Short mmCIF file of C-alpha atoms in Angstrom, two decimals:
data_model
loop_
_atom_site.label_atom_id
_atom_site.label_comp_id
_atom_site.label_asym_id
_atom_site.label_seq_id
_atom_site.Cartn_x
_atom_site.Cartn_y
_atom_site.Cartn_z
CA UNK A 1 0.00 0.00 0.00
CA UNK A 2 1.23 3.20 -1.36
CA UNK A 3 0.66 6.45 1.50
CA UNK A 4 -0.02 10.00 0.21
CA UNK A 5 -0.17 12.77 2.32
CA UNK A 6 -2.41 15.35 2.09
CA UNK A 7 -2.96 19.06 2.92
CA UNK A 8 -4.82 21.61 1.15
CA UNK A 9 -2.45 24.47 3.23
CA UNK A 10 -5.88 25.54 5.74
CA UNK A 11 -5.10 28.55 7.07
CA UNK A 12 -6.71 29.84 10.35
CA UNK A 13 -7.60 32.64 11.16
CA UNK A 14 -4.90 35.45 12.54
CA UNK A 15 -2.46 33.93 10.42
CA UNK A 16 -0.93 34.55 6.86
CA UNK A 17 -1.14 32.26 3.61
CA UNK A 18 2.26 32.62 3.24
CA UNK A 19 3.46 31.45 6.99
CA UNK A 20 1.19 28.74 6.23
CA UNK A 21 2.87 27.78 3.14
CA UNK A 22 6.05 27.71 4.65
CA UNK A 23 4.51 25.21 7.40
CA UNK A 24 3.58 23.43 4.19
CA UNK A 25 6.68 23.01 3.13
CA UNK A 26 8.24 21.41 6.26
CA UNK A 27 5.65 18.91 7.01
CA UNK A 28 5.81 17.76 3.14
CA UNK A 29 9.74 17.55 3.62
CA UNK A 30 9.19 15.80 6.75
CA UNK A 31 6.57 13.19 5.04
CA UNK A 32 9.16 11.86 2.78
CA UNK A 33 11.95 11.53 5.33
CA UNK A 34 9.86 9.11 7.47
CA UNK A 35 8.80 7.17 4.50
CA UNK A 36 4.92 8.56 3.05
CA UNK A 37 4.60 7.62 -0.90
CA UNK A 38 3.97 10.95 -2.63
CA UNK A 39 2.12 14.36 -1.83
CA UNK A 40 -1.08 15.79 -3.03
CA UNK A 41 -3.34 18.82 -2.64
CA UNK A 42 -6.26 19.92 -4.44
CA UNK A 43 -6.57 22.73 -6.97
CA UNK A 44 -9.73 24.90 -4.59
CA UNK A 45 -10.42 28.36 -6.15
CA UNK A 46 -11.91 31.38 -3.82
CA UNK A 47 -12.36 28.98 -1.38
CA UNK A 48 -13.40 30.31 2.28
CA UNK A 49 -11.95 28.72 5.69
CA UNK A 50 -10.67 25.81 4.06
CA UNK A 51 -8.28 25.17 1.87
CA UNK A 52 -5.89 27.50 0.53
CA UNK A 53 -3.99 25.84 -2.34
CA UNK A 54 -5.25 27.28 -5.47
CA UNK A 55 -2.11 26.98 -7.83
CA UNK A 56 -0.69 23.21 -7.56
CA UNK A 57 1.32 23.45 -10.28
CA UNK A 58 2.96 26.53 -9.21
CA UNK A 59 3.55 24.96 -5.73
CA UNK A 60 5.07 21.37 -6.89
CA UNK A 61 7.88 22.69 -8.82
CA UNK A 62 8.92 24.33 -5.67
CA UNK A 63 8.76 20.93 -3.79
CA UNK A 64 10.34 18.83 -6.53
CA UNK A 65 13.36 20.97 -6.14
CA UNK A 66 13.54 19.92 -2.14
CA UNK A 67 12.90 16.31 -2.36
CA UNK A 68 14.21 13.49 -4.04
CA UNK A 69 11.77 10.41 -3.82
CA UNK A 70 8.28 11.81 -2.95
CA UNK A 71 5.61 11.65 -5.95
CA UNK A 72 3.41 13.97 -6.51
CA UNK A 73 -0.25 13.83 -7.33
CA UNK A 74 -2.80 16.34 -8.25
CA UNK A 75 -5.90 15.79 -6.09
CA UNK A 76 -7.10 17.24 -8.28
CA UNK A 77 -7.08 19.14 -11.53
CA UNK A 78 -10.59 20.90 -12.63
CA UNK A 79 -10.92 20.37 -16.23
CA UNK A 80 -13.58 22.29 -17.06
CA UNK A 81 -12.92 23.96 -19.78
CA UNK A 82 -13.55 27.64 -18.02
CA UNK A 83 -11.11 26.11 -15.13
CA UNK A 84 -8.64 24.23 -17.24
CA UNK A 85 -8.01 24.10 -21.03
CA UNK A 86 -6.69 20.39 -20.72
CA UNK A 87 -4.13 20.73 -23.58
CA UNK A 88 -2.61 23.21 -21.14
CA UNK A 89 -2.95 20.67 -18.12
CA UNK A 90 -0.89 18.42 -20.69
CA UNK A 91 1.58 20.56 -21.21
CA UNK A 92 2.05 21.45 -17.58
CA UNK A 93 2.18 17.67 -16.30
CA UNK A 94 4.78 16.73 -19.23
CA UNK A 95 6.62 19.82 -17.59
CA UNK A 96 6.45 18.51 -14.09
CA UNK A 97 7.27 14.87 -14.89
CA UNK A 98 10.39 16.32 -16.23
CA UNK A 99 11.14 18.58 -13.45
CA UNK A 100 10.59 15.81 -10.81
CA UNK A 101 12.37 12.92 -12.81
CA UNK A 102 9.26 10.91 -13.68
CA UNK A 103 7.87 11.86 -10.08
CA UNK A 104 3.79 13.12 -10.73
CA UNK A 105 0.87 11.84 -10.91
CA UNK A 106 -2.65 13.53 -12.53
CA UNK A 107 -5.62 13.14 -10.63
CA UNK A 108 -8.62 14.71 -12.74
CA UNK A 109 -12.35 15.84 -11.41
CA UNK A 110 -14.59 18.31 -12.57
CA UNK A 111 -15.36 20.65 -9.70
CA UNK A 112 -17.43 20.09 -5.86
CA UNK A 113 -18.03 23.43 -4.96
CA UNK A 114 -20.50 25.80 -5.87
CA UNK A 115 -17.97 29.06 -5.00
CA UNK A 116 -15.36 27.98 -7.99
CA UNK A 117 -18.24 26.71 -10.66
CA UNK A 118 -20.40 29.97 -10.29
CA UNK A 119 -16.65 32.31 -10.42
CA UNK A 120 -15.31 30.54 -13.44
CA UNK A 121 -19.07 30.38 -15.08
CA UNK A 122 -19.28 26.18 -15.37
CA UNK A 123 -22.28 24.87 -16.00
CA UNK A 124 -22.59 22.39 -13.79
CA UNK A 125 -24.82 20.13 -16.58
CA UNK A 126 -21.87 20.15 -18.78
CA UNK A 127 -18.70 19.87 -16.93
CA UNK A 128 -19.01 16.16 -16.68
CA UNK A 129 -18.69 15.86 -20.69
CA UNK A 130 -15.83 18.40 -20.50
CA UNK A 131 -13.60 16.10 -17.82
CA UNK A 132 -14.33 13.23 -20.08
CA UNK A 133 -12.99 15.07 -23.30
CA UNK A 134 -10.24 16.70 -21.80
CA UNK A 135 -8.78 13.18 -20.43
CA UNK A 136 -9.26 11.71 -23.88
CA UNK A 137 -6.80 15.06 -25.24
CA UNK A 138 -4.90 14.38 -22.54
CA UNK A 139 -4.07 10.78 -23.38
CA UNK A 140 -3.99 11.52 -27.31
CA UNK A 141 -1.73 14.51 -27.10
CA UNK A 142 0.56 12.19 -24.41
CA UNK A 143 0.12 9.01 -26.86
CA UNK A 144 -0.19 10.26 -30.29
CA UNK A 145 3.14 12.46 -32.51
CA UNK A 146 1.23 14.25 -33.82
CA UNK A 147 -2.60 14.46 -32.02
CA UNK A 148 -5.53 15.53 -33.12
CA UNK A 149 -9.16 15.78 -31.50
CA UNK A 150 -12.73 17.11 -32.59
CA UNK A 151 -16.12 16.73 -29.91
CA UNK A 152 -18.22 19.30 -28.53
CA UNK A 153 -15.79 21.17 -26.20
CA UNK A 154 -12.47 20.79 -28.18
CA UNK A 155 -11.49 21.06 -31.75
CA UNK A 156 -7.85 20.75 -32.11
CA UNK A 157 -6.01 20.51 -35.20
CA UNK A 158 -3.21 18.11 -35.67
CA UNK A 159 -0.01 18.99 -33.36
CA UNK A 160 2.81 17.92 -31.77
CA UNK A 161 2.86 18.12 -27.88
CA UNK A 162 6.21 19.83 -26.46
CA UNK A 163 7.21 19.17 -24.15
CA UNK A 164 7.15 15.50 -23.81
CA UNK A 165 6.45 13.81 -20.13
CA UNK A 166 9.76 11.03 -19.21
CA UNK A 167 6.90 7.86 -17.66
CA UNK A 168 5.87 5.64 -20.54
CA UNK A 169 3.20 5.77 -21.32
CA UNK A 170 2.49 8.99 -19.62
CA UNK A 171 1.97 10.18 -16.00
CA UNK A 172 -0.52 7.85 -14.34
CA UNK A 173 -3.94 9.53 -14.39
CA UNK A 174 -6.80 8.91 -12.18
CA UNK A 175 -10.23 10.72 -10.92
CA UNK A 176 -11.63 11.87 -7.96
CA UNK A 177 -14.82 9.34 -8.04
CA UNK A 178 -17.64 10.00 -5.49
CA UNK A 179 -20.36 7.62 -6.52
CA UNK A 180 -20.78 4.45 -8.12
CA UNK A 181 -21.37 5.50 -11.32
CA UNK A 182 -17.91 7.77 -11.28
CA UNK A 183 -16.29 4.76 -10.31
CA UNK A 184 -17.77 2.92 -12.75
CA UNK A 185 -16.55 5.20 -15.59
CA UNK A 186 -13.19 5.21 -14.13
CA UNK A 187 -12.53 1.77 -14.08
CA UNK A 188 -14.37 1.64 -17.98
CA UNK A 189 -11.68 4.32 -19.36
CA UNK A 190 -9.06 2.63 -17.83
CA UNK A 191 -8.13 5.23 -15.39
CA UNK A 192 -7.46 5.19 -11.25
CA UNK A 193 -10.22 6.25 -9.45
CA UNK A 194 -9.64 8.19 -6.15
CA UNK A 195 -12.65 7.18 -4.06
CA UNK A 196 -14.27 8.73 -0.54
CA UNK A 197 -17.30 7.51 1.64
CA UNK A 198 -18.62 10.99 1.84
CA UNK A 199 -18.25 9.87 6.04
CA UNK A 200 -20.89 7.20 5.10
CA UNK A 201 -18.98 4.35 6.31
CA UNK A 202 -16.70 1.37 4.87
CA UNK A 203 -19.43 -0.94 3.05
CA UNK A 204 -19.58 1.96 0.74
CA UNK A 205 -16.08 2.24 0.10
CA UNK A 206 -15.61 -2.07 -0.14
CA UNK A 207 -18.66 -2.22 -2.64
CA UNK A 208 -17.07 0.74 -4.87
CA UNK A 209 -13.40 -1.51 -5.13
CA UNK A 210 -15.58 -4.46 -5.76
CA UNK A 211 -17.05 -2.83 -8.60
CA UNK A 212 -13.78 -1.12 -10.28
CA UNK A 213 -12.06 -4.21 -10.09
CA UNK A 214 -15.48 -5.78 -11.82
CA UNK A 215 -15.62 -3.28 -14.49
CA UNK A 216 -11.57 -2.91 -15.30
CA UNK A 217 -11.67 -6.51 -15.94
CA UNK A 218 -15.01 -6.50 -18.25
CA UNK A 219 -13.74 -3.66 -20.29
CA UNK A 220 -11.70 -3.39 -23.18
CA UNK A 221 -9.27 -0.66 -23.36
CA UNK A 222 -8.35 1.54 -26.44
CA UNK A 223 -5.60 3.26 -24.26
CA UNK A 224 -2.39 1.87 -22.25
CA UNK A 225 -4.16 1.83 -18.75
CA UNK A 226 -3.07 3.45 -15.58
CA UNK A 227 -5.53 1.57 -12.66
CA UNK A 228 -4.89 2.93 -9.02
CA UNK A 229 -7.38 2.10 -6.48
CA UNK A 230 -6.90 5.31 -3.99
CA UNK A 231 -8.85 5.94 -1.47
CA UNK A 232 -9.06 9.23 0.75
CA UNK A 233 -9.48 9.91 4.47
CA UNK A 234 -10.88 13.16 3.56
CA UNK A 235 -12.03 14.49 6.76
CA UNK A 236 -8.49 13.80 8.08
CA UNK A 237 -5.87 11.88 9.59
CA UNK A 238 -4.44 12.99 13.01
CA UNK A 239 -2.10 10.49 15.06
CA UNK A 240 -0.60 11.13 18.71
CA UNK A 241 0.49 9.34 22.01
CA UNK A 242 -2.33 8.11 22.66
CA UNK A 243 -6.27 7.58 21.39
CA UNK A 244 -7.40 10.21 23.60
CA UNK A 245 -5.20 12.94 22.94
CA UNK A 246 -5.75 12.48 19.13
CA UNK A 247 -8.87 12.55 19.99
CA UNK A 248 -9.09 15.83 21.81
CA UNK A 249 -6.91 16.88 19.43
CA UNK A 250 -8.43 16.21 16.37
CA UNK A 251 -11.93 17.39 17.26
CA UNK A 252 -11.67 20.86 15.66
CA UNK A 253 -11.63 18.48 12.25
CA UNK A 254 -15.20 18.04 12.23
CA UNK A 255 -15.96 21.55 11.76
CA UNK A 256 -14.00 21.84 8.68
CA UNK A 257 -15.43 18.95 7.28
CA UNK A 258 -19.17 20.15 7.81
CA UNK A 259 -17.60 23.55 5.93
CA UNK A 260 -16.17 21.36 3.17
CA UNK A 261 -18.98 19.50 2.39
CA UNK A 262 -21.56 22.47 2.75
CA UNK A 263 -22.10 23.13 -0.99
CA UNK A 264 -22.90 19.13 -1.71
CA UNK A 265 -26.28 19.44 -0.81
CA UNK A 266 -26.67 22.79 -3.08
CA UNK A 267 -24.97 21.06 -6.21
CA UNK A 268 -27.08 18.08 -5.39
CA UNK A 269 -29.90 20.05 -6.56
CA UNK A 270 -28.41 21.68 -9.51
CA UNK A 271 -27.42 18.71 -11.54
CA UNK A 272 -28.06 15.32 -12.21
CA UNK A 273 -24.60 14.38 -12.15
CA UNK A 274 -24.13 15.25 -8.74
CA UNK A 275 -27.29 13.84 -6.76
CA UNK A 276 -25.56 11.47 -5.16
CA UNK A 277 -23.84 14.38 -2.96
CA UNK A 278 -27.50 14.76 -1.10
CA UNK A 279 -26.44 11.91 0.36
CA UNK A 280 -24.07 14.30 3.19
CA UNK A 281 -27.39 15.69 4.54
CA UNK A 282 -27.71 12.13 6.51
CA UNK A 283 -24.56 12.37 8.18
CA UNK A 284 -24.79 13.71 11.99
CA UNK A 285 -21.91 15.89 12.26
CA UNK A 286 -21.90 15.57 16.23
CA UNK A 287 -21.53 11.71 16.31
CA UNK A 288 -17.96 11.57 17.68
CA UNK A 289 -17.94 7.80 18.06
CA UNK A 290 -19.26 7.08 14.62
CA UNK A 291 -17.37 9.92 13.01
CA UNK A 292 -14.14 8.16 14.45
CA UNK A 293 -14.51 4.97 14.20
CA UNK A 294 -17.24 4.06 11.73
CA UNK A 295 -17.84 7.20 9.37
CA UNK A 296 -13.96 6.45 7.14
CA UNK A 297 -13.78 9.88 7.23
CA UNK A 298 -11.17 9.82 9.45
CA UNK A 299 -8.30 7.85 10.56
CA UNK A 300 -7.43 9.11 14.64
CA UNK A 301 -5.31 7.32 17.28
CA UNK A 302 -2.06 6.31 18.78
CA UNK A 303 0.20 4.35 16.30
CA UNK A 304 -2.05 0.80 17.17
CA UNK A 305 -5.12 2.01 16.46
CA UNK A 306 -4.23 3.42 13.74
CA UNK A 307 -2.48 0.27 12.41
CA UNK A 308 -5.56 -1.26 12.74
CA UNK A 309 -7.86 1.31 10.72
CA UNK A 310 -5.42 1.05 7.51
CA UNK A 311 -5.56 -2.84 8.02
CA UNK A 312 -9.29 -2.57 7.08
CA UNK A 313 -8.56 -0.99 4.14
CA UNK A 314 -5.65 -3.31 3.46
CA UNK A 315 -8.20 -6.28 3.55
CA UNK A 316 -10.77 -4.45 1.20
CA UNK A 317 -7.68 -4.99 -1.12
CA UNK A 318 -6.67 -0.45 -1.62
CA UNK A 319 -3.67 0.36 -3.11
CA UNK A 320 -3.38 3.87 -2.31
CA UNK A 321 -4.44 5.78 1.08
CA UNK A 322 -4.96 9.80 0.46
CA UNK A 323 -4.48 10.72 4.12
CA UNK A 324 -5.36 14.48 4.57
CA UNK A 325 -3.12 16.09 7.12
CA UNK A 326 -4.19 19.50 7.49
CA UNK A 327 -6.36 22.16 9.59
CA UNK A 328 -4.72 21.90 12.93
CA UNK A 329 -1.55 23.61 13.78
CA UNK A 330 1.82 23.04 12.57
CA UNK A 331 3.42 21.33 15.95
CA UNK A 332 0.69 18.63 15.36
CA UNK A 333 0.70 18.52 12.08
CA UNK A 334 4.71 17.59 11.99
CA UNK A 335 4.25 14.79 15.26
CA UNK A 336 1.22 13.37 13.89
CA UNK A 337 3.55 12.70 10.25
CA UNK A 338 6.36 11.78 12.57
CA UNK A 339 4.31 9.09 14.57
CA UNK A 340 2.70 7.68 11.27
CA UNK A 341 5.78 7.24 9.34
CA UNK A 342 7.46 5.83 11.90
CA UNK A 343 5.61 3.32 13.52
CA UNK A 344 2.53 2.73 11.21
CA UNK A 345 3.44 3.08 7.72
CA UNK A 346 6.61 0.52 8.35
CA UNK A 347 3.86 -2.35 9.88
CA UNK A 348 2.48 -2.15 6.05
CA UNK A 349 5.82 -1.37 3.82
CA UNK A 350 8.36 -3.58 6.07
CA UNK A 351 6.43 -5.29 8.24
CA UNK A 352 10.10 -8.15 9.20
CA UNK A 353 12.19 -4.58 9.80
CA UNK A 354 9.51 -3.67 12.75
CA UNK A 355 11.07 -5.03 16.30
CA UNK A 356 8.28 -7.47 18.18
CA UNK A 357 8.05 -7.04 22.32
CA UNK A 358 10.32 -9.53 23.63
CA UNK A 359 7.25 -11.47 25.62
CA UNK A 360 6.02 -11.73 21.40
CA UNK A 361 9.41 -13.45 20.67
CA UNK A 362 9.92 -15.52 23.73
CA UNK A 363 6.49 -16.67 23.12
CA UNK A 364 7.58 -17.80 19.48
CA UNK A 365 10.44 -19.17 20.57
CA UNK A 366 8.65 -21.29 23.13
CA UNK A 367 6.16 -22.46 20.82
CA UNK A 368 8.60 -23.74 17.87
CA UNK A 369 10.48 -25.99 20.51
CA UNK A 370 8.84 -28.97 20.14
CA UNK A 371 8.70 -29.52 16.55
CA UNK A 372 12.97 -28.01 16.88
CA UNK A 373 12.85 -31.24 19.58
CA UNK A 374 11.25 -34.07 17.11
CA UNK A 375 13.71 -33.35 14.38
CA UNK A 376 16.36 -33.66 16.60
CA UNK A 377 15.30 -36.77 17.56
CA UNK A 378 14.45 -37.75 14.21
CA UNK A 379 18.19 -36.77 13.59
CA UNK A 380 19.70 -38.59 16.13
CA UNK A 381 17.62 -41.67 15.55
CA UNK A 382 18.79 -41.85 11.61
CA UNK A 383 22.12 -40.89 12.54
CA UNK A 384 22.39 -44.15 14.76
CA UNK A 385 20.69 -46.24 12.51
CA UNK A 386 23.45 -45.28 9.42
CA UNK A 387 26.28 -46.27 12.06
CA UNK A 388 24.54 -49.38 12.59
CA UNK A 389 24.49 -50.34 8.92
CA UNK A 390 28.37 -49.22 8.48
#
């Protein structure tokens, strides 16, 4: 299983973007010294009390420079075509996989809140044909010397992409996938799908793997595919000493999620496509226990229990955990990294390296003794049998 960090760079109150930003930059450094898979932040435009990060590409460059193994995934880029001409999105990924040495990753989605559709004038009817068209440029102008395309949001001549990304085929590509349906479609085009519970709990979650794993295997694929089953923690992952004090700690999380999720029930109403969002107006907000422990919104505890929430997903059979580590301040932020990468992420990644209580070992030991006994016996009893015969 493959751990991503992150952090959308939510900035409290009293305090500047840019101080944030720099707190950004440590706890990414810090995520790939104790071992987390890549990075990733969302691409949020005029967004209020949450996140912050409006210009990925601008802000990965800066990263690549720092750090030498971390990948880095967009979480994602809007490609509607008022957000994102995805020729340009192209260009700027082939320009970051060079940058980075073959180190990003393009998650695609089409836009969840009702602040960035109404500023950059999407029609919320249509931008679900414009994602789909702008990852089929995407693919041709990565595949194809020279491309071409023609539907009903792009027309584009034949040309030659420049630059050229360094992964063959092309940086993996995936899509933020919220319902069955999206999932569904992922899985059909041949793309990952990064999939959330919307805090209604694990089945969900289980039955949507079930049903990309059905669907990549019943379809046949035009294009090289690039499957990644992620999954995000999207209301947040906060680990400390102990339960409790992640816990206490990590309470503050629930009121940015209720914030985050506060235009799903609007957009529910505007479109088809995104009905399925009504489905937040069920959750109760002020459930810690279920929140915690039953909601998968969150992942919070001491280094056990959260070994045992990413076992649960490791059964269901994900790939990829999306852990978001963000809207609590900095001195957290960096121990709750520190704790994960050093005592969860290595039960899952290097699980032989991780040193066992000595009662665990003695206990082994004590247990094998017998059987070590009967072949010694055995031994003994052919050895004297072979001196017999000679």
């Amino acid at each position: 299983m493959d751990f991503i960090l992150m952090s959308e760079g939510d900035t409290p109150v009293g305090l500047t973007h840019e101080h944030r930003y720099r707190e950004l930059i440590e706890e990414v450094l810090l995520a790939e010294q104790v071992g987390f898979d890549a990075f990733g932040s969302s691409e949020q435009h005029v967004a209020i009390g949450t996140a912050t990060v409006s210009a990925p590409e601008v802000l990965y460059p800066y990263l690549m420079a720092l750090t030498s193994r971390i990948r880095f995934i967009h979480l994602v880029t809007l490609l509607p075509t008022r957000m994102n001409h995805a020729l340009r999105v192209a260009e700027r990924i082939a320009t970051e996989d060079i940058l980075s040495n073959g180190r990003i990753e393009l998650g695609t989605g089409r836009g969840n809140t009702t602040l960035a559709l109404r500023a950059f004038e999407v029609d919320p009817t249509e931008n679900k044909s414009q994602w789909r068209e702008g990852i089929e440029l995407i693919r041709r102008a990565f595949l194809d010397d020279p491309f071409s395309f023609v539907g009903e949001h792009y027309k584009i001549p034949p040309r030659s992409l420049v630059p050229k990304p360094l992964q063959a085929p092309y940086p993996p590509i995936s899509v933020a996938a919220g319902s069955p349906s999206s999932v569904e479609t992922a899985a059909a085009m041949g793309i990952g799908a990064i999939m959330g519970g919307f805090y209604l709990g694990y089945d969900l979650v289980e039955n949507m793997l079930k049903l990309y794993d059905e669907t990549l295997a019943a379809t046949t694929h035009p294009y090289p595919i690039t499957p990644r089953k992620m999954v995000l923690v999207s209301g947040g992952m906060h680990c400390a000493e102990t339960t409790a004090l992640a816990r206490e700690q990590a309470r503050p999380l629930f009121e940015m999620s209720k914030l985050s999720t506060d235009a799903y029930g609007r957009l529910a109403k505007l479109s088809q496509d995104y009905a399925y969002m009504g489905a937040i107006n069920d959750v109760d907000f002020s459930d810690e226990e279920y929140l915690f422990e039953r909601s998968q919104g969150f992942l919070v505890g001491d280094p056990e229990h959260c070994v045992e929430h990413v076992q649960r997903y490791a059964d269901m059979g994900v790939e990829s955990l999306v852990l978001r580590v963000d809207s609590l301040p900095h001195d957290q932020l960096m121990r709750s990294i520190e704790l994960f990468g050093k005592y969860v992420i290595p039960r899952f990644k290097h699980p032989r390296n991780v040193v066992r209580p000595a009662d665990d070992v003695l206990a082994g030991i004590r247990a094998a003794r017998p059987a070590h006994e009967e072949a010694l016996r055995r031994f003994q009893s052919e050895n004297q049998t072979a001196e017999a015969i000679r």
